Structure formats: C-alpha cells, structure tokens
Amino acid sequence: MAGKKKTVKVSPFKNEPMTDFSKPANRKAFEKALKTVESQLGKEYNLIINGDRIRTNHTMKSLNPANREQVIGVFFDANEELANKAVEIAHERFLKWRTVPAAKRAQYLFKAANLMRKRKHEFSAWMVYEVGKSWAEADGDTAEAIDFMEFYGREMLRYGADQPLTKVPNEKNELVYIPLGVGAVIPPWNFPLAIMVGMTTAAVVTGNTVVLKPSSDSPTIAYKFVELLEEVGLPKGVVNFLPGPGSGMGDALVKHPKTRFIAFTGSKAVGLHINKTAAETQSGQLWIKRVVAEMGGKDSIIVDNEADLDKAAEGVLASAFGFQGQKCSACSRAIVVESVHEKFMSKLLERAKKLTIGDPTNYTNYMGPVINEKAMKSMMWYIDKAKQEGGEIVFGGTNDDKIGNFVMPTIVDNVKPKDTISQEEIFGPVLAVIKAKNYDEALDIANNTEYGLTGAVYSKNRKKLERAKEEFHVGNLYFNRKCTGALVGVHPFGGFNMSGTDSKAGGRDYLLLFLQAKAMSEKVK
Ligand code: NAD
C-alpha cells in the first residue's frame, strides 16, 4: 500500500477581484477586448474528439441576442454516432488519466486559471456578444470561472492527501478517493463560462474524462475554454467538445453504457428527463449512473414591515433585473408585508425608472437582451397570463424585437400566491409582487412553490431572521442583501426540491460528487 503522501503547498484560495470599470484604464482595456472579439465573429468551429477536429453535414449558428443578424460562430452539430464515439474514446483516455497524480491534475487547473486571468476581458467580451451580458455581469462570470479552477484545484489536493481514519492495532488502513469514469457535462447558457468551467474542471481534476455538450446558445465561449485547456497541455481526449441538439445527441450521451455520470445544470424539465433516462440500465452497463442535476428556481425576497425599505428596493431590483433576470438565483417574487407595500413600491419604481437597457457592448447599459426569440416570446406570454389572472403591470410589460430580443424590465403588482407567474420559472426580467398580511404569511408564500433555490429576507428584527433560518426552505438564504451573486468558497451553491440535487458548487462537498471512496486494510502482525 502507498506510503505517506507528499503534501503540496499552495497559497490559500482567494476570490478573483471584480474589475472596477469606473477606472478609465479598465474601460479602455475592455473596449479593446470587445474590438478583438468583434474581429473574430462569424468563424466556423469544429467538434473536438480526442483532439481531432471533426465536421458534420449539419451546422448551427450562434447569434448575438442584441442583434440577431450578427453571427457569433458557426458550429457543426454532432450526431448520435459521434456522441457514441466520443464516449468510447473518453473511456479509453480515462484508463490513463485516472493514473495521473492528483497534484499534477490540479496543476492543469492552476495553469488554466492563470491563463484565463491574463485574457480575462477577452473571455468576458465573448459573453457580451454571445449571451448579452453587461460588462459587469460578464466580468463576474469570468471571475467565477477562475475561482472554480483555483478552488477545485486546491480541493483536489485535499481529497488527494492522506485521509484521517480511526487507528486500530495490527492493521494498516487507508482510504483513497478515486474517479468515476466518463462524464457527460451539460451546462446551460446563462453562466456560459463559469458553470461550464466549474462542472468540467471538477470532473477532470478528480480524474474523470469528459464529453462536454455546450448549450446551443453559447457554444463559442465553451470552445474558447476548450482551446485554453489544449494550450495548458491537458492530454487529448480528457475533454471532448461536442455541440449539438439536446434531444438525439444529448440523449445518446446520457444513455451510453460507458457514461458513468452526468453533470447537468439547466431547466427542471430537462433535468428530470436526464435523471429518468440515466436511471434506465443499458445493456453492458456496469454501474448505477450518478446524476448531478442543478435545475430551476422561483426565488423570493421577503420584505418585512421592519425592513430598511431603501435597501430592500435596491436588493430586489438588482436580484430581479441583473442579467435580465436570467439567473437561476434571480428574485422573481417580492413578497411584501402589506403595511409597507405602498412605500416599498414607490421606492422600487423610482429605482426601476433609472434602469438603462440596450446593446451591452455599450458600457452604460445595465440591461441587455434576453437570450433568444423563443425565450422572449415565452416571457411575453407570461406577462399576458399575469394580466389575465388579475396582475397589474406597474412597470414595463413590453418588448422591442426589431433587431434584438429586448424585454423591458417588468413589475407586476397584486399577484396572488398561486398565480401562474408566482409558481412557474419565467427566467426573464419579470418580477411578481405579492402582498402578505404579516411575516407568518410571507414565510408560507415563500415556501409555496416546488422549487427551493435561493431566497432573502429584509428585516431589522433578529428574531424574524432566526425564524427564517429554520423555516425558509431554500439552499441559499440571504439576509438584508440581494439573493444573487454567490461567490465560490463563500456561498456554496445549490438548491432543494425541484431546484435540483443541492450539489453545492463552489463548496467543500462538491468534488465528492465526482469521486468514490476506496477503503483498504492490511494485516500487519
Ligand atoms: P435547458 O434545460 O434548456 O438546457 C440545459 C442544457 O441541457 C443545454 O446544454 C441543452 O442543450 C441541454 N439539453 C437539452 N435537452 C437535453 C437532452 N434531452 N439531453 C441532454 N441534454 C439536453 O436550460 P437552459 O435554458 O440552458 O438554462 C436555463 C435553466 O437553467 C433555468 O431553468 C435555470 O434556472 C437553470 N439554471 C440552474 C442553475 C442552478 O445552479 N440550479 C444555474 C444556472 C441555470
């Protein structure tokens, strides 16, 4: 059995700082990155299996959501046959990659983090063009991607070190964490860099190999990351890049008997479908597939009668409309205690009027477009539905789809707790305001959906906050601050109920989802 393992020294984890765009030098640097990216728009990108570039007969275009006539990148769609090939090759590569020492695997992540840090604005600029992020939102996404690599690299050193076991006489005992096998990594488009990087690198650093199927709305940024992994020398076939349609090719990845686990982040419907598909044992399959599924949210902020209403209005606004409300953690319901409703609404509307919306390449725009035409139509459908059910549109409610997918920030007052827009995830800039008689009722309403991702309470009353700790059933609960903006290492992230498997990305338990523990015992006398 292996002797005592060497400990590898690294500096403690620190979050990547956000860029201060009030500084002219930083703005200039970002503008330069936007120009660089603009000059590269519209190129063709191949599939990558085992380092080989592959083309197919089908292409799809990734479009700029702020200007649908602008093509960001053209991608070859993988088919089921290629999905099967990618899993087979990833399986072969796994047999070697799993033997690479943990410390060496971690080094790839540290190198990739460093390189991404050097090209930070360029990565962010791709997201401004491809998914319509504002500068600040894109910068936060890239910072989080860097954080994931720095954090998971260090975490692997911890899991790769000697593990503490109770001592017994005449036996030498050891526990090691070993990888699972081939993982299908299936990220969403809304944190197209951070979540994709987080799931991919967690799988890789733990010794697994990956078939990465990016979202069809954000394949370019994923390709740029795979290129970066190649640059830092990650062996071929450890990460394979396979864009293509979810149904068909995506299903083939999930079904393949050699797929050992699926790391998915996306909607509830797709997550449940993947969970069901993965549960069906295929011929020749040797294991129960592990599914990590992080899904949707219907997140609430409670505004208590004892709240600082200015701070509450600011927090609700930022949580509801940052990145156009397209965050799983976004506040889509403000539950306001009746006695302060009027005052709170006037503060909220006063702030909403100041929101700027337009092309996100322009630094002064706080909000950009929503991801695609289908999403825009679905948001408008929900706004109509809200009206039919008695909601009152007190702000926004319209869209502008001349060249891009722009939905105005929308506030719907007088929403009832069981109305459609109070229950279903809209995933856009639509905030439902619900009145509650008192704090008791506010807590009941907060828990009345099938989701349980994030939530917040604004109150100066300590007892009420303590009560929320017991009763408000969400994976990430915040007090007197917005319910978005979880930081790696600081706020491990993941939700309850139909919000998913509560993986707590960016936390100390996360890598365990990609590992299995082997205990070994040797008689010594
Ligand atoms: P989505 O479910 O439509 O797609 C997610 C991914 O699944 C995409 O890559 C898509 O191509 C793929 N996919 C679709 N059908 C598939 C199939 N049959 N087999 C395999 N893969 C398939 O979600 P989206 O629109 O990309 O993202 C938005 C959703 O993600 C929202 O519901 C949001 O709340 C959720 N989300 C959750 C978290 C979280 O941590 N809980 C974080 C971000 C986003």
mmCIF file of N, CA, C and O in Angstrom, residues 54-143:
data_model
loop_
_atom_site.group_PDB
_atom_site.id
_atom_site.type_symbol
_atom_site.label_atom_id
_atom_site.label_comp_id
_atom_site.label_asym_id
_atom_site.label_seq_id
_atom_site.Cartn_x
_atom_site.Cartn_y
_atom_site.Cartn_z
ATOM 1 N N ILE A 54 -13.417 17.735 -36.138
ATOM 2 C CA ILE A 54 -14.380 16.975 -36.946
ATOM 3 C C ILE A 54 -15.487 17.902 -37.444
ATOM 4 O O ILE A 54 -15.924 18.803 -36.724
ATOM 5 N N ARG A 55 -15.919 17.672 -38.691
ATOM 6 C CA ARG A 55 -17.039 18.425 -39.256
ATOM 7 C C ARG A 55 -18.168 17.462 -39.607
ATOM 8 O O ARG A 55 -17.902 16.305 -39.894
ATOM 9 N N THR A 56 -19.394 17.968 -39.580
ATOM 10 C CA THR A 56 -20.527 17.128 -39.988
ATOM 11 C C THR A 56 -21.309 17.868 -41.072
ATOM 12 O O THR A 56 -20.961 18.988 -41.443
ATOM 13 N N ASN A 57 -22.399 17.258 -41.513
ATOM 14 C CA ASN A 57 -23.200 17.901 -42.572
ATOM 15 C C ASN A 57 -24.139 18.969 -42.037
ATOM 16 O O ASN A 57 -24.739 19.706 -42.796
ATOM 17 N N HIS A 58 -24.319 18.983 -40.721
ATOM 18 C CA HIS A 58 -25.263 19.960 -40.153
ATOM 19 C C HIS A 58 -24.521 21.050 -39.401
ATOM 20 O O HIS A 58 -23.637 20.744 -38.603
ATOM 21 N N THR A 59 -24.913 22.289 -39.676
ATOM 22 C CA THR A 59 -24.321 23.381 -38.892
ATOM 23 C C THR A 59 -25.424 24.134 -38.153
ATOM 24 O O THR A 59 -26.596 24.082 -38.531
ATOM 25 N N MET A 60 -25.026 24.803 -37.097
ATOM 26 C CA MET A 60 -25.953 25.726 -36.433
ATOM 27 C C MET A 60 -25.188 27.006 -36.115
ATOM 28 O O MET A 60 -23.967 26.996 -35.957
ATOM 29 N N LYS A 61 -25.949 28.101 -36.051
ATOM 30 C CA LYS A 61 -25.311 29.396 -35.831
ATOM 31 C C LYS A 61 -25.622 29.899 -34.431
ATOM 32 O O LYS A 61 -26.759 29.822 -33.979
ATOM 33 N N SER A 62 -24.595 30.421 -33.794
ATOM 34 C CA SER A 62 -24.822 31.113 -32.528
ATOM 35 C C SER A 62 -24.965 32.592 -32.875
ATOM 36 O O SER A 62 -24.092 33.168 -33.537
ATOM 37 N N LEU A 63 -26.091 33.204 -32.441
ATOM 38 C CA LEU A 63 -26.388 34.594 -32.843
ATOM 39 C C LEU A 63 -26.242 35.551 -31.668
ATOM 40 O O LEU A 63 -26.437 35.171 -30.510
ATOM 41 N N ASN A 64 -25.930 36.797 -32.002
ATOM 42 C CA ASN A 64 -25.887 37.839 -30.973
ATOM 43 C C ASN A 64 -27.322 38.184 -30.574
ATOM 44 O O ASN A 64 -28.102 38.639 -31.415
ATOM 45 N N PRO A 65 -27.704 37.983 -29.313
ATOM 46 C CA PRO A 65 -29.096 38.251 -28.933
ATOM 47 C C PRO A 65 -29.477 39.736 -29.010
ATOM 48 O O PRO A 65 -30.652 40.071 -29.069
ATOM 49 N N ALA A 66 -28.464 40.615 -29.060
ATOM 50 C CA ALA A 66 -28.760 42.048 -29.191
ATOM 51 C C ALA A 66 -28.903 42.453 -30.652
ATOM 52 O O ALA A 66 -29.393 43.537 -30.957
ATOM 53 N N ASN A 67 -28.466 41.569 -31.540
ATOM 54 C CA ASN A 67 -28.538 41.853 -32.976
ATOM 55 C C ASN A 67 -28.533 40.511 -33.697
ATOM 56 O O ASN A 67 -27.483 39.964 -34.007
ATOM 57 N N ARG A 68 -29.739 40.019 -33.963
ATOM 58 C CA ARG A 68 -29.859 38.642 -34.482
ATOM 59 C C ARG A 68 -29.227 38.451 -35.852
ATOM 60 O O ARG A 68 -29.058 37.333 -36.306
ATOM 61 N N GLU A 69 -28.881 39.585 -36.496
ATOM 62 C CA GLU A 69 -28.232 39.434 -37.810
ATOM 63 C C GLU A 69 -26.735 39.161 -37.671
ATOM 64 O O GLU A 69 -26.069 38.852 -38.651
ATOM 65 N N GLN A 70 -26.215 39.315 -36.476
ATOM 66 C CA GLN A 70 -24.773 39.128 -36.287
ATOM 67 C C GLN A 70 -24.489 37.689 -35.817
ATOM 68 O O GLN A 70 -24.975 37.272 -34.755
ATOM 69 N N VAL A 71 -23.710 36.972 -36.631
ATOM 70 C CA VAL A 71 -23.381 35.579 -36.283
ATOM 71 C C VAL A 71 -22.125 35.580 -35.406
ATOM 72 O O VAL A 71 -21.103 36.146 -35.766
ATOM 73 N N ILE A 72 -22.213 34.931 -34.267
ATOM 74 C CA ILE A 72 -21.069 34.882 -33.342
ATOM 75 C C ILE A 72 -20.128 33.743 -33.755
ATOM 76 O O ILE A 72 -18.927 33.889 -33.779
ATOM 77 N N GLY A 73 -20.725 32.602 -34.085
ATOM 78 C CA GLY A 73 -19.917 31.461 -34.511
ATOM 79 C C GLY A 73 -20.797 30.444 -35.214
ATOM 80 O O GLY A 73 -22.010 30.396 -34.987
ATOM 81 N N VAL A 74 -20.168 29.649 -36.086
ATOM 82 C CA VAL A 74 -20.911 28.589 -36.786
ATOM 83 C C VAL A 74 -20.352 27.252 -36.305
ATOM 84 O O VAL A 74 -19.128 27.046 -36.295
ATOM 85 N N PHE A 75 -21.238 26.370 -35.899
ATOM 86 C CA PHE A 75 -20.822 25.101 -35.281
ATOM 87 C C PHE A 75 -21.374 23.909 -36.032
ATOM 88 O O PHE A 75 -22.493 23.955 -36.563
ATOM 89 N N PHE A 76 -20.583 22.857 -36.062
ATOM 90 C CA PHE A 76 -21.044 21.600 -36.661
ATOM 91 C C PHE A 76 -21.760 20.803 -35.578
ATOM 92 O O PHE A 76 -21.226 20.622 -34.484
ATOM 93 N N ASP A 77 -22.972 20.392 -35.903
ATOM 94 C CA ASP A 77 -23.766 19.631 -34.933
ATOM 95 C C ASP A 77 -23.292 18.197 -34.852
ATOM 96 O O ASP A 77 -23.217 17.519 -35.889
ATOM 97 N N ALA A 78 -23.029 17.725 -33.658
ATOM 98 C CA ALA A 78 -22.697 16.305 -33.501
ATOM 99 C C ALA A 78 -23.980 15.486 -33.626
ATOM 100 O O ALA A 78 -25.065 15.969 -33.332
ATOM 101 N N ASN A 79 -23.834 14.254 -34.072
ATOM 102 C CA ASN A 79 -24.989 13.359 -34.138
ATOM 103 C C ASN A 79 -24.790 12.223 -33.133
ATOM 104 O O ASN A 79 -23.791 12.195 -32.404
ATOM 105 N N GLU A 80 -25.743 11.295 -33.121
ATOM 106 C CA GLU A 80 -25.683 10.215 -32.117
ATOM 107 C C GLU A 80 -24.436 9.355 -32.282
ATOM 108 O O GLU A 80 -23.821 8.927 -31.310
ATOM 109 N N GLU A 81 -24.065 9.125 -33.548
ATOM 110 C CA GLU A 81 -22.894 8.293 -33.821
ATOM 111 C C GLU A 81 -21.631 8.925 -33.206
ATOM 112 O O GLU A 81 -20.811 8.248 -32.578
ATOM 113 N N LEU A 82 -21.512 10.238 -33.378
ATOM 114 C CA LEU A 82 -20.338 10.923 -32.815
ATOM 115 C C LEU A 82 -20.394 10.971 -31.290
ATOM 116 O O LEU A 82 -19.367 10.925 -30.613
ATOM 117 N N ALA A 83 -21.612 11.060 -30.764
ATOM 118 C CA ALA A 83 -21.757 11.044 -29.304
ATOM 119 C C ALA A 83 -21.226 9.715 -28.765
ATOM 120 O O ALA A 83 -20.455 9.673 -27.790
ATOM 121 N N ASN A 84 -21.608 8.621 -29.441
ATOM 122 C CA ASN A 84 -21.144 7.302 -29.007
ATOM 123 C C ASN A 84 -19.632 7.176 -29.132
ATOM 124 O O ASN A 84 -18.950 6.666 -28.238
ATOM 125 N N LYS A 85 -19.100 7.707 -30.235
ATOM 126 C CA LYS A 85 -17.659 7.650 -30.461
ATOM 127 C C LYS A 85 -16.921 8.445 -29.358
ATOM 128 O O LYS A 85 -15.904 7.996 -28.827
ATOM 129 N N ALA A 86 -17.466 9.611 -29.044
ATOM 130 C CA ALA A 86 -16.816 10.465 -28.033
ATOM 131 C C ALA A 86 -16.771 9.764 -26.673
ATOM 132 O O ALA A 86 -15.750 9.808 -25.972
ATOM 133 N N VAL A 87 -17.861 9.087 -26.315
ATOM 134 C CA VAL A 87 -17.872 8.392 -25.015
ATOM 135 C C VAL A 87 -16.861 7.241 -25.026
ATOM 136 O O VAL A 87 -16.108 7.049 -24.060
ATOM 137 N N GLU A 88 -16.821 6.505 -26.137
ATOM 138 C CA GLU A 88 -15.873 5.374 -26.235
ATOM 139 C C GLU A 88 -14.429 5.871 -26.073
ATOM 140 O O GLU A 88 -13.640 5.284 -25.318
ATOM 141 N N ILE A 89 -14.105 6.953 -26.767
ATOM 142 C CA ILE A 89 -12.733 7.471 -26.695
ATOM 143 C C ILE A 89 -12.443 8.037 -25.308
ATOM 144 O O ILE A 89 -11.366 7.819 -24.742
ATOM 145 N N ALA A 90 -13.418 8.745 -24.766
ATOM 146 C CA ALA A 90 -13.220 9.297 -23.415
ATOM 147 C C ALA A 90 -12.987 8.155 -22.420
ATOM 148 O O ALA A 90 -12.204 8.284 -21.468
ATOM 149 N N HIS A 91 -13.645 7.039 -22.648
ATOM 150 C CA HIS A 91 -13.459 5.880 -21.769
ATOM 151 C C HIS A 91 -12.025 5.346 -21.887
ATOM 152 O O HIS A 91 -11.373 5.038 -20.880
ATOM 153 N N GLU A 92 -11.545 5.249 -23.105
ATOM 154 C CA GLU A 92 -10.145 4.790 -23.302
ATOM 155 C C GLU A 92 -9.170 5.737 -22.608
ATOM 156 O O GLU A 92 -8.229 5.316 -21.937
ATOM 157 N N ARG A 93 -9.387 7.026 -22.799
ATOM 158 C CA ARG A 93 -8.482 8.014 -22.205
ATOM 159 C C ARG A 93 -8.554 8.003 -20.679
ATOM 160 O O ARG A 93 -7.581 8.294 -19.991
ATOM 161 N N PHE A 94 -9.725 7.656 -20.166
ATOM 162 C CA PHE A 94 -9.906 7.597 -18.705
ATOM 163 C C PHE A 94 -8.920 6.624 -18.063
ATOM 164 O O PHE A 94 -8.361 6.887 -16.994
ATOM 165 N N LEU A 95 -8.692 5.505 -18.754
ATOM 166 C CA LEU A 95 -7.848 4.461 -18.163
ATOM 167 C C LEU A 95 -6.450 4.997 -17.854
ATOM 168 O O LEU A 95 -5.796 4.565 -16.910
ATOM 169 N N LYS A 96 -5.995 5.988 -18.619
ATOM 170 C CA LYS A 96 -4.682 6.592 -18.372
ATOM 171 C C LYS A 96 -4.797 7.812 -17.448
ATOM 172 O O LYS A 96 -4.021 7.985 -16.507
ATOM 173 N N TRP A 97 -5.770 8.661 -17.741
ATOM 174 C CA TRP A 97 -5.917 9.922 -16.993
ATOM 175 C C TRP A 97 -6.115 9.661 -15.497
ATOM 176 O O TRP A 97 -5.634 10.395 -14.655
ATOM 177 N N ARG A 98 -6.811 8.597 -15.156
ATOM 178 C CA ARG A 98 -7.084 8.316 -13.743
ATOM 179 C C ARG A 98 -5.803 8.000 -12.967
ATOM 180 O O ARG A 98 -5.788 8.055 -11.737
ATOM 181 N N THR A 99 -4.731 7.624 -13.715
ATOM 182 C CA THR A 99 -3.479 7.283 -13.023
ATOM 183 C C THR A 99 -2.582 8.519 -12.811
ATOM 184 O O THR A 99 -1.572 8.439 -12.140
ATOM 185 N N VAL A 100 -2.951 9.631 -13.402
ATOM 186 C CA VAL A 100 -2.158 10.861 -13.228
ATOM 187 C C VAL A 100 -2.360 11.344 -11.785
ATOM 188 O O VAL A 100 -3.500 11.437 -11.315
ATOM 189 N N PRO A 101 -1.273 11.632 -11.064
ATOM 190 C CA PRO A 101 -1.439 12.020 -9.655
ATOM 191 C C PRO A 101 -2.311 13.272 -9.494
ATOM 192 O O PRO A 101 -2.305 14.162 -10.349
ATOM 193 N N ALA A 102 -3.049 13.297 -8.387
ATOM 194 C CA ALA A 102 -3.976 14.400 -8.118
ATOM 195 C C ALA A 102 -3.279 15.757 -8.214
ATOM 196 O O ALA A 102 -3.821 16.707 -8.783
ATOM 197 N N ALA A 103 -2.064 15.833 -7.666
ATOM 198 C CA ALA A 103 -1.368 17.125 -7.648
ATOM 199 C C ALA A 103 -1.073 17.598 -9.072
ATOM 200 O O ALA A 103 -1.133 18.791 -9.369
ATOM 201 N N LYS A 104 -0.781 16.661 -9.952
ATOM 202 C CA LYS A 104 -0.490 17.040 -11.337
ATOM 203 C C LYS A 104 -1.786 17.495 -12.034
ATOM 204 O O LYS A 104 -1.793 18.462 -12.796
ATOM 205 N N ARG A 105 -2.864 16.795 -11.752
ATOM 206 C CA ARG A 105 -4.147 17.195 -12.348
ATOM 207 C C ARG A 105 -4.516 18.603 -11.881
ATOM 208 O O ARG A 105 -5.000 19.424 -12.659
ATOM 209 N N ALA A 106 -4.271 18.867 -10.602
ATOM 210 C CA ALA A 106 -4.590 20.197 -10.055
ATOM 211 C C ALA A 106 -3.768 21.278 -10.760
ATOM 212 O O ALA A 106 -4.277 22.379 -11.011
ATOM 213 N N GLN A 107 -2.524 20.938 -11.101
ATOM 214 C CA GLN A 107 -1.666 21.927 -11.769
ATOM 215 C C GLN A 107 -2.267 22.412 -13.092
ATOM 216 O O GLN A 107 -2.124 23.568 -13.455
ATOM 217 N N TYR A 108 -2.922 21.501 -13.819
ATOM 218 C CA TYR A 108 -3.560 21.927 -15.073
ATOM 219 C C TYR A 108 -4.601 23.018 -14.803
ATOM 220 O O TYR A 108 -4.749 23.966 -15.566
ATOM 221 N N LEU A 109 -5.332 22.859 -13.699
ATOM 222 C CA LEU A 109 -6.364 23.854 -13.376
ATOM 223 C C LEU A 109 -5.726 25.186 -13.001
ATOM 224 O O LEU A 109 -6.190 26.251 -13.424
ATOM 225 N N PHE A 110 -4.646 25.120 -12.203
ATOM 226 C CA PHE A 110 -3.991 26.377 -11.805
ATOM 227 C C PHE A 110 -3.435 27.097 -13.038
ATOM 228 O O PHE A 110 -3.537 28.312 -13.154
ATOM 229 N N LYS A 111 -2.855 26.322 -13.951
ATOM 230 C CA LYS A 111 -2.309 26.939 -15.173
ATOM 231 C C LYS A 111 -3.437 27.562 -16.005
ATOM 232 O O LYS A 111 -3.299 28.655 -16.537
ATOM 233 N N ALA A 112 -4.530 26.824 -16.136
ATOM 234 C CA ALA A 112 -5.659 27.333 -16.939
ATOM 235 C C ALA A 112 -6.237 28.592 -16.290
ATOM 236 O O ALA A 112 -6.591 29.553 -16.986
ATOM 237 N N ALA A 113 -6.296 28.608 -14.956
ATOM 238 C CA ALA A 113 -6.818 29.798 -14.248
ATOM 239 C C ALA A 113 -5.919 30.997 -14.530
ATOM 240 O O ALA A 113 -6.397 32.103 -14.795
ATOM 241 N N ASN A 114 -4.621 30.760 -14.494
ATOM 242 C CA ASN A 114 -3.672 31.849 -14.752
ATOM 243 C C ASN A 114 -3.813 32.414 -16.153
ATOM 244 O O ASN A 114 -3.805 33.623 -16.352
ATOM 245 N N LEU A 115 -3.942 31.497 -17.105
ATOM 246 C CA LEU A 115 -4.052 31.938 -18.491
ATOM 247 C C LEU A 115 -5.370 32.688 -18.709
ATOM 248 O O LEU A 115 -5.421 33.705 -19.407
ATOM 249 N N MET A 116 -6.433 32.197 -18.091
ATOM 250 C CA MET A 116 -7.718 32.885 -18.239
ATOM 251 C C MET A 116 -7.647 34.274 -17.596
ATOM 252 O O MET A 116 -8.192 35.245 -18.117
ATOM 253 N N ARG A 117 -6.947 34.378 -16.482
ATOM 254 C CA ARG A 117 -6.793 35.666 -15.797
ATOM 255 C C ARG A 117 -6.119 36.665 -16.751
ATOM 256 O O ARG A 117 -6.508 37.812 -16.833
ATOM 257 N N LYS A 118 -5.116 36.174 -17.488
ATOM 258 C CA LYS A 118 -4.407 37.059 -18.434
ATOM 259 C C LYS A 118 -5.333 37.530 -19.559
ATOM 260 O O LYS A 118 -5.158 38.595 -20.096
ATOM 261 N N ARG A 119 -6.305 36.664 -19.922
ATOM 262 C CA ARG A 119 -7.195 37.014 -21.044
ATOM 263 C C ARG A 119 -8.611 37.306 -20.559
ATOM 264 O O ARG A 119 -9.588 37.091 -21.277
ATOM 265 N N LYS A 120 -8.689 37.763 -19.328
ATOM 266 C CA LYS A 120 -9.980 37.924 -18.666
ATOM 267 C C LYS A 120 -10.981 38.720 -19.510
ATOM 268 O O LYS A 120 -12.108 38.280 -19.744
ATOM 269 N N HIS A 121 -10.557 39.893 -19.974
ATOM 270 C CA HIS A 121 -11.511 40.748 -20.689
ATOM 271 C C HIS A 121 -11.949 40.116 -22.010
ATOM 272 O O HIS A 121 -13.077 40.315 -22.449
ATOM 273 N N GLU A 122 -11.048 39.364 -22.613
ATOM 274 C CA GLU A 122 -11.420 38.737 -23.881
ATOM 275 C C GLU A 122 -12.514 37.684 -23.652
ATOM 276 O O GLU A 122 -13.499 37.629 -24.391
ATOM 277 N N PHE A 123 -12.338 36.884 -22.608
ATOM 278 C CA PHE A 123 -13.388 35.895 -22.287
ATOM 279 C C PHE A 123 -14.706 36.612 -21.990
ATOM 280 O O PHE A 123 -15.771 36.212 -22.454
ATOM 281 N N SER A 124 -14.625 37.696 -21.217
ATOM 282 C CA SER A 124 -15.851 38.428 -20.866
ATOM 283 C C SER A 124 -16.486 39.024 -22.121
ATOM 284 O O SER A 124 -17.717 38.998 -22.279
ATOM 285 N N ALA A 125 -15.647 39.554 -23.010
ATOM 286 C CA ALA A 125 -16.182 40.191 -24.220
ATOM 287 C C ALA A 125 -16.956 39.185 -25.083
ATOM 288 O O ALA A 125 -17.981 39.524 -25.679
ATOM 289 N N TRP A 126 -16.469 37.942 -25.111
ATOM 290 C CA TRP A 126 -17.223 36.912 -25.855
ATOM 291 C C TRP A 126 -18.633 36.762 -25.282
ATOM 292 O O TRP A 126 -19.603 36.586 -26.014
ATOM 293 N N MET A 127 -18.742 36.865 -23.964
ATOM 294 C CA MET A 127 -20.074 36.703 -23.352
ATOM 295 C C MET A 127 -20.980 37.908 -23.594
ATOM 296 O O MET A 127 -22.197 37.772 -23.659
ATOM 297 N N VAL A 128 -20.368 39.094 -23.720
ATOM 298 C CA VAL A 128 -21.166 40.282 -24.054
ATOM 299 C C VAL A 128 -21.825 40.048 -25.422
ATOM 300 O O VAL A 128 -23.019 40.284 -25.604
ATOM 301 N N TYR A 129 -21.045 39.523 -26.356
ATOM 302 C CA TYR A 129 -21.584 39.289 -27.702
ATOM 303 C C TYR A 129 -22.488 38.056 -27.783
ATOM 304 O O TYR A 129 -23.513 38.072 -28.437
ATOM 305 N N GLU A 130 -22.071 36.982 -27.124
ATOM 306 C CA GLU A 130 -22.802 35.727 -27.367
ATOM 307 C C GLU A 130 -24.077 35.585 -26.535
ATOM 308 O O GLU A 130 -25.054 35.005 -27.012
ATOM 309 N N VAL A 131 -24.084 36.088 -25.304
ATOM 310 C CA VAL A 131 -25.302 35.917 -24.494
ATOM 311 C C VAL A 131 -25.885 37.231 -23.976
ATOM 312 O O VAL A 131 -26.844 37.227 -23.209
ATOM 313 N N GLY A 132 -25.293 38.368 -24.370
ATOM 314 C CA GLY A 132 -25.882 39.660 -23.992
ATOM 315 C C GLY A 132 -25.624 40.082 -22.558
ATOM 316 O O GLY A 132 -26.458 40.748 -21.942
ATOM 317 N N LYS A 133 -24.462 39.705 -22.010
ATOM 318 C CA LYS A 133 -24.148 40.145 -20.636
ATOM 319 C C LYS A 133 -23.626 41.574 -20.643
ATOM 320 O O LYS A 133 -22.883 41.959 -21.554
ATOM 321 N N SER A 134 -23.959 42.324 -19.613
ATOM 322 C CA SER A 134 -23.351 43.648 -19.443
ATOM 323 C C SER A 134 -21.881 43.430 -19.078
ATOM 324 O O SER A 134 -21.492 42.314 -18.705
ATOM 325 N N TRP A 135 -21.089 44.469 -19.137
ATOM 326 C CA TRP A 135 -19.671 44.315 -18.829
ATOM 327 C C TRP A 135 -19.482 43.722 -17.430
ATOM 328 O O TRP A 135 -18.690 42.797 -17.241
ATOM 329 N N ALA A 136 -20.207 44.295 -16.469
ATOM 330 C CA ALA A 136 -20.024 43.855 -15.076
ATOM 331 C C ALA A 136 -20.455 42.399 -14.900
ATOM 332 O O ALA A 136 -19.794 41.619 -14.208
ATOM 333 N N GLU A 137 -21.568 42.027 -15.554
ATOM 334 C CA GLU A 137 -22.048 40.638 -15.420
ATOM 335 C C GLU A 137 -21.065 39.670 -16.074
ATOM 336 O O GLU A 137 -20.792 38.587 -15.545
ATOM 337 N N ALA A 138 -20.528 40.057 -17.223
ATOM 338 C CA ALA A 138 -19.571 39.192 -17.919
ATOM 339 C C ALA A 138 -18.284 39.068 -17.095
ATOM 340 O O ALA A 138 -17.717 37.975 -16.955
ATOM 341 N N ASP A 139 -17.865 40.172 -16.530
ATOM 342 C CA ASP A 139 -16.651 40.172 -15.707
ATOM 343 C C ASP A 139 -16.834 39.243 -14.490
ATOM 344 O O ASP A 139 -15.928 38.491 -14.131
ATOM 345 N N GLY A 140 -18.028 39.278 -13.907
ATOM 346 C CA GLY A 140 -18.329 38.409 -12.758
ATOM 347 C C GLY A 140 -18.307 36.947 -13.163
ATOM 348 O O GLY A 140 -17.845 36.077 -12.409
ATOM 349 N N ASP A 141 -18.809 36.651 -14.358
ATOM 350 C CA ASP A 141 -18.855 35.278 -14.860
ATOM 351 C C ASP A 141 -17.424 34.736 -15.038
ATOM 352 O O ASP A 141 -17.092 33.614 -14.603
ATOM 353 N N THR A 142 -16.552 35.552 -15.650
ATOM 354 C CA THR A 142 -15.169 35.110 -15.860
ATOM 355 C C THR A 142 -14.444 34.946 -14.517
ATOM 356 O O THR A 142 -13.707 33.971 -14.314
ATOM 357 N N ALA A 143 -14.689 35.882 -13.613
ATOM 358 C CA ALA A 143 -14.048 35.788 -12.289
ATOM 359 C C ALA A 143 -14.467 34.488 -11.603
ATOM 360 O O ALA A 143 -13.648 33.800 -10.979
#
